[in-house]
Short mmCIF file of C-alpha atoms in Angstrom, two decimals:
data_model
loop_
_atom_site.label_atom_id
_atom_site.label_comp_id
_atom_site.label_asym_id
_atom_site.label_seq_id
_atom_site.Cartn_x
_atom_site.Cartn_y
_atom_site.Cartn_z
CA UNK A 1 -2.02 3.38 -16.91
CA UNK A 2 -1.07 6.74 -15.56
CA UNK A 3 0.19 5.80 -12.13
CA UNK A 4 3.68 7.16 -12.33
CA UNK A 5 2.74 10.74 -13.09
CA UNK A 6 0.30 11.22 -10.24
CA UNK A 7 1.44 13.60 -7.59
CA UNK A 8 -0.32 13.84 -4.27
CA UNK A 9 0.70 17.37 -3.39
CA UNK A 10 -2.69 18.97 -2.89
CA UNK A 11 -6.31 18.12 -2.25
CA UNK A 12 -8.12 21.20 -3.55
CA UNK A 13 -8.62 22.48 -7.08
CA UNK A 14 -10.62 25.12 -8.83
CA UNK A 15 -10.92 22.65 -11.69
CA UNK A 16 -11.16 18.98 -10.83
CA UNK A 17 -10.30 17.71 -7.38
CA UNK A 18 -8.14 14.59 -7.32
CA UNK A 19 -4.76 13.43 -8.55
CA UNK A 20 -2.53 15.78 -10.45
CA UNK A 21 0.06 15.22 -13.15
CA UNK A 22 3.24 17.18 -13.70
CA UNK A 23 1.49 19.91 -15.61
CA UNK A 24 3.37 22.74 -17.24
CA UNK A 25 5.55 25.33 -15.49
CA UNK A 26 7.83 27.81 -17.20
CA UNK A 27 11.50 26.88 -16.64
CA UNK A 28 12.35 30.24 -15.02
CA UNK A 29 9.45 30.14 -12.56
CA UNK A 30 10.22 30.66 -8.88
CA UNK A 31 9.02 27.40 -7.38
CA UNK A 32 9.13 28.90 -3.88
CA UNK A 33 6.03 30.84 -4.93
CA UNK A 34 4.25 27.68 -6.17
CA UNK A 35 2.64 25.68 -3.34
CA UNK A 36 1.38 22.74 -5.42
CA UNK A 37 0.74 21.52 -8.94
CA UNK A 38 -2.86 22.62 -9.31
CA UNK A 39 -2.19 25.66 -11.48
CA UNK A 40 0.48 23.79 -13.44
CA UNK A 41 -2.10 21.19 -14.44
CA UNK A 42 -4.76 23.74 -15.26
CA UNK A 43 -2.18 25.54 -17.42
CA UNK A 44 -1.36 22.24 -19.13
CA UNK A 45 -5.02 21.61 -19.92
CA UNK A 46 -5.24 25.11 -21.41
CA UNK A 47 -2.11 24.37 -23.44
CA UNK A 48 -3.58 21.13 -24.82
CA UNK A 49 -6.88 22.81 -25.71
CA UNK A 50 -5.08 25.65 -27.47
CA UNK A 51 -2.50 23.44 -29.23
CA UNK A 52 -5.15 21.06 -30.58
CA UNK A 53 -7.97 23.58 -31.14
CA UNK A 54 -10.43 21.54 -29.08
CA UNK A 55 -13.90 23.06 -29.10
CA UNK A 56 -17.58 22.26 -28.59
CA UNK A 57 -17.75 20.29 -31.84
CA UNK A 58 -14.81 18.06 -30.84
CA UNK A 59 -14.95 14.48 -29.60
CA UNK A 60 -11.89 13.44 -27.62
CA UNK A 61 -10.64 10.01 -26.62
CA UNK A 62 -8.36 9.89 -23.59
CA UNK A 63 -6.49 6.56 -23.49
CA UNK A 64 -5.26 5.79 -20.00
CA UNK A 65 -7.37 8.55 -18.49
CA UNK A 66 -6.54 7.75 -14.86
CA UNK A 67 -8.95 9.54 -12.54
CA UNK A 68 -10.12 11.80 -15.33
CA UNK A 69 -8.69 15.15 -14.28
CA UNK A 70 -7.66 16.14 -17.82
CA UNK A 71 -10.64 14.60 -19.60
CA UNK A 72 -13.18 16.27 -17.34
CA UNK A 73 -11.53 19.67 -17.28
CA UNK A 74 -11.17 19.74 -21.07
CA UNK A 75 -14.86 18.83 -21.41
CA UNK A 76 -15.85 21.46 -18.87
CA UNK A 77 -13.87 24.25 -20.52
CA UNK A 78 -14.73 23.45 -24.14
CA UNK A 79 -18.09 21.70 -24.12
CA UNK A 80 -16.61 18.83 -26.15
CA UNK A 81 -17.78 15.24 -26.08
CA UNK A 82 -15.41 12.66 -24.64
CA UNK A 83 -14.60 9.02 -24.01
CA UNK A 84 -12.09 8.03 -21.33
CA UNK A 85 -10.53 4.57 -21.03
CA UNK A 86 -8.53 3.15 -18.14
CA UNK A 87 -7.62 -0.34 -16.97
CA UNK A 88 -8.38 0.48 -13.34
CA UNK A 89 -12.11 -0.01 -12.76
CA UNK A 90 -11.93 1.93 -9.50
CA UNK A 91 -10.52 4.95 -11.32
CA UNK A 92 -13.28 4.71 -13.91
CA UNK A 93 -15.97 4.81 -11.23
CA UNK A 94 -14.29 7.87 -9.75
CA UNK A 95 -14.24 9.45 -13.22
CA UNK A 96 -17.95 8.93 -13.68
CA UNK A 97 -18.76 10.38 -10.29
CA UNK A 98 -16.44 13.35 -10.82
CA UNK A 99 -17.88 14.03 -14.27
CA UNK A 100 -21.35 14.31 -12.75
CA UNK A 101 -20.05 16.57 -9.99
CA UNK A 102 -18.54 18.92 -12.58
CA UNK A 103 -21.58 18.98 -14.80
CA UNK A 104 -20.15 17.10 -17.78
CA UNK A 105 -21.60 13.64 -17.17
CA UNK A 106 -23.90 13.91 -20.17
CA UNK A 107 -21.05 14.88 -22.53
CA UNK A 108 -19.39 11.47 -22.54
CA UNK A 109 -18.54 8.33 -20.66
CA UNK A 110 -15.67 6.32 -19.21
CA UNK A 111 -14.85 2.66 -19.80
CA UNK A 112 -12.86 0.19 -17.75
CA UNK A 113 -10.78 -1.58 -20.40
CA UNK A 114 -7.24 -2.32 -21.50
CA UNK A 115 -6.07 0.04 -24.20
CA UNK A 116 -4.60 -3.07 -25.85
CA UNK A 117 -8.02 -4.69 -26.17
CA UNK A 118 -10.83 -2.16 -26.52
CA UNK A 119 -14.36 -3.09 -27.51
CA UNK A 120 -16.41 -1.84 -30.45
CA UNK A 121 -18.17 0.69 -28.23
CA UNK A 122 -14.80 2.47 -28.05
CA UNK A 123 -13.00 1.80 -31.33
CA UNK A 124 -16.26 1.91 -33.28
CA UNK A 125 -16.39 5.67 -32.81
CA UNK A 126 -14.32 8.19 -34.70
CA UNK A 127 -12.68 10.93 -32.74
CA UNK A 128 -11.45 14.40 -33.64
CA UNK A 129 -8.71 14.13 -31.03
CA UNK A 130 -6.95 11.24 -29.30
CA UNK A 131 -4.88 11.87 -26.16
CA UNK A 132 -2.29 9.35 -24.97
CA UNK A 133 -0.76 10.91 -21.88
CA UNK A 134 2.05 9.01 -20.17
CA UNK A 135 0.78 5.60 -21.24
CA UNK A 136 2.96 4.20 -24.02
CA UNK A 137 6.00 3.59 -21.88
CA UNK A 138 3.96 1.06 -19.90
CA UNK A 139 3.49 -0.95 -23.11
CA UNK A 140 6.51 -3.15 -23.67
CA UNK A 141 6.49 -5.76 -26.42
CA UNK A 142 2.98 -4.88 -27.59
CA UNK A 143 3.63 -1.33 -28.79
CA UNK A 144 3.43 -2.07 -32.51
CA UNK A 145 0.30 -4.16 -32.01
CA UNK A 146 -1.28 -1.40 -29.95
CA UNK A 147 -0.45 1.31 -32.47
CA UNK A 148 -1.59 -0.74 -35.47
CA UNK A 149 -4.79 -2.14 -34.02
CA UNK A 150 -6.03 0.03 -31.19
CA UNK A 151 -4.84 3.54 -32.00
CA UNK A 152 -5.35 3.29 -35.74
CA UNK A 153 -8.87 1.98 -35.26
CA UNK A 154 -9.86 5.06 -33.27
CA UNK A 155 -8.58 7.60 -35.78
CA UNK A 156 -10.06 9.00 -38.95
CA UNK A 157 -8.03 10.80 -41.59
CA UNK A 158 -8.22 14.19 -39.86
CA UNK A 159 -7.91 13.03 -36.24
CA UNK A 160 -5.33 14.96 -34.24
CA UNK A 161 -3.27 12.65 -32.03
CA UNK A 162 -1.41 14.01 -29.04
CA UNK A 163 1.05 11.74 -27.21
CA UNK A 164 3.29 12.72 -24.36
CA UNK A 165 5.65 10.26 -22.78
CA UNK A 166 8.98 9.56 -21.16
CA UNK A 167 11.93 8.79 -23.41
CA UNK A 168 15.42 7.59 -22.64
CA UNK A 169 18.52 9.46 -23.82
CA UNK A 170 21.19 7.20 -22.29
CA UNK A 171 21.62 3.55 -21.39
CA UNK A 172 18.81 2.49 -19.07
CA UNK A 173 21.32 1.25 -16.49
CA UNK A 174 22.36 4.87 -15.93
CA UNK A 175 18.81 5.94 -15.00
CA UNK A 176 19.12 4.72 -11.43
CA UNK A 177 16.57 7.04 -9.80
CA UNK A 178 14.01 6.48 -12.53
CA UNK A 179 14.41 2.71 -12.24
CA UNK A 180 13.82 2.90 -8.50
CA UNK A 181 10.50 4.67 -9.02
CA UNK A 182 9.17 3.05 -12.20
CA UNK A 183 10.18 -0.51 -11.28
CA UNK A 184 9.96 -1.55 -14.93
CA UNK A 185 11.38 -4.86 -16.13
CA UNK A 186 12.38 -3.31 -19.45
CA UNK A 187 14.04 -0.07 -20.57
CA UNK A 188 12.07 3.02 -21.51
CA UNK A 189 12.28 3.59 -25.27
CA UNK A 190 14.36 6.26 -26.94
CA UNK A 191 12.74 9.02 -28.97
CA UNK A 192 14.06 7.37 -32.12
CA UNK A 193 12.47 4.04 -31.19
CA UNK A 194 9.12 5.68 -30.54
CA UNK A 195 9.20 7.64 -33.81
CA UNK A 196 10.11 4.50 -35.76
CA UNK A 197 7.20 2.56 -34.21
CA UNK A 198 4.77 5.39 -34.97
CA UNK A 199 5.92 5.52 -38.58
CA UNK A 200 5.60 1.75 -39.00
CA UNK A 201 2.05 1.98 -37.70
CA UNK A 202 1.08 4.52 -40.34
CA UNK A 203 1.28 7.76 -38.40
CA UNK A 204 2.88 10.95 -39.64
CA UNK A 205 4.80 13.10 -37.17
CA UNK A 206 3.46 16.63 -37.56
CA UNK A 207 5.48 18.17 -34.76
CA UNK A 208 7.81 16.99 -32.01
CA UNK A 209 8.21 19.00 -28.82
CA UNK A 210 10.70 18.47 -26.00
CA UNK A 211 8.73 19.30 -22.88
CA UNK A 212 11.44 18.44 -20.38
CA UNK A 213 12.22 21.96 -19.21
CA UNK A 214 8.56 22.57 -18.42
CA UNK A 215 8.22 19.56 -16.11
CA UNK A 216 11.52 19.85 -14.22
CA UNK A 217 10.04 22.60 -11.98
CA UNK A 218 7.17 20.24 -11.17
CA UNK A 219 9.65 17.57 -10.13
CA UNK A 220 11.38 20.06 -7.85
CA UNK A 221 8.04 20.89 -6.25
CA UNK A 222 7.32 17.19 -5.87
CA UNK A 223 10.71 16.68 -4.28
CA UNK A 224 10.10 19.51 -1.83
CA UNK A 225 6.69 18.20 -0.78
CA UNK A 226 7.55 14.49 -0.74
CA UNK A 227 10.72 15.09 1.26
CA UNK A 228 8.69 16.83 3.96
CA UNK A 229 6.63 13.68 4.42
CA UNK A 230 9.13 10.97 3.55
CA UNK A 231 12.71 12.28 3.80
CA UNK A 232 14.29 8.96 2.81
CA UNK A 233 11.85 8.31 -0.05
CA UNK A 234 10.86 4.94 1.37
CA UNK A 235 7.30 5.27 0.06
CA UNK A 236 6.98 8.55 -1.82
CA UNK A 237 9.25 8.15 -4.84
CA UNK A 238 7.45 10.08 -7.59
CA UNK A 239 10.06 12.84 -7.51
CA UNK A 240 13.06 10.57 -8.06
CA UNK A 241 13.00 10.53 -11.90
CA UNK A 242 13.48 14.30 -11.73
CA UNK A 243 17.17 13.73 -11.04
CA UNK A 244 17.45 11.83 -14.32
CA UNK A 245 15.66 14.59 -16.21
CA UNK A 246 17.97 17.20 -14.73
CA UNK A 247 21.01 15.05 -15.58
CA UNK A 248 19.84 14.71 -19.18
CA UNK A 249 19.23 10.97 -18.92
CA UNK A 250 15.51 11.22 -19.65
CA UNK A 251 13.34 13.53 -21.70
CA UNK A 252 9.62 14.20 -21.79
CA UNK A 253 8.47 14.36 -25.39
CA UNK A 254 5.22 15.46 -27.01
CA UNK A 255 4.32 13.92 -30.36
CA UNK A 256 1.73 15.61 -32.58
CA UNK A 257 0.52 13.05 -35.12
CA UNK A 258 -1.96 12.33 -37.86
CA UNK A 259 -2.62 9.27 -40.00
CA UNK A 260 -0.48 9.00 -43.09
CA UNK A 261 -2.30 9.76 -46.31
#
């Protein structure tokens, strides 16, 4: 689920060793002083915990958890319970191993499953928080079905839902660099399309945050590190969408949601 946001720019972490997402870096930061995205991701985890008031009494569901960096670090810092779901069974095994290594294995579990077809052991629970990080844009024609059946089933009336995802601001044909990296057969949705789908599915938008400026520095760091290893971007292409963000073709939005009353 979370392939596109993974950045292999470091192998060590004070938090959770493994793949790293874009994280959060202040727009005026001097990227020459930032060697990798470790701190950016740890700062992003802190930001999520603070924004959502996650604590030891919380139970979080991370849909499309990847290799579990965010799930595990949130659990480690807060003492919360958790469930992580990812389609990639290999990732899920890594998650379980990493959770044990970081002392949070008994706080939750990870499941190998499609977020479009989750079993009762997942949707049968009720969560205080649901995280959907860089997953929805992978769902093409099934978005309404996913929102109505899967996401709704996991939420109670007071569940806080946190979604971050790519959105398109111009015609998809203009997002040349992003297309080269994502290799999607369909266009990324606009913010308006996402908001309309969320509303149809019975979710209320509590707050909308444009996070683009805080991930552009991460793209510049990615570009610096990837170019060192692959100057022509024949294999390492994760930095290419950054050009579309800088040009204003794409945005990275955060949706704070709750179920409609």
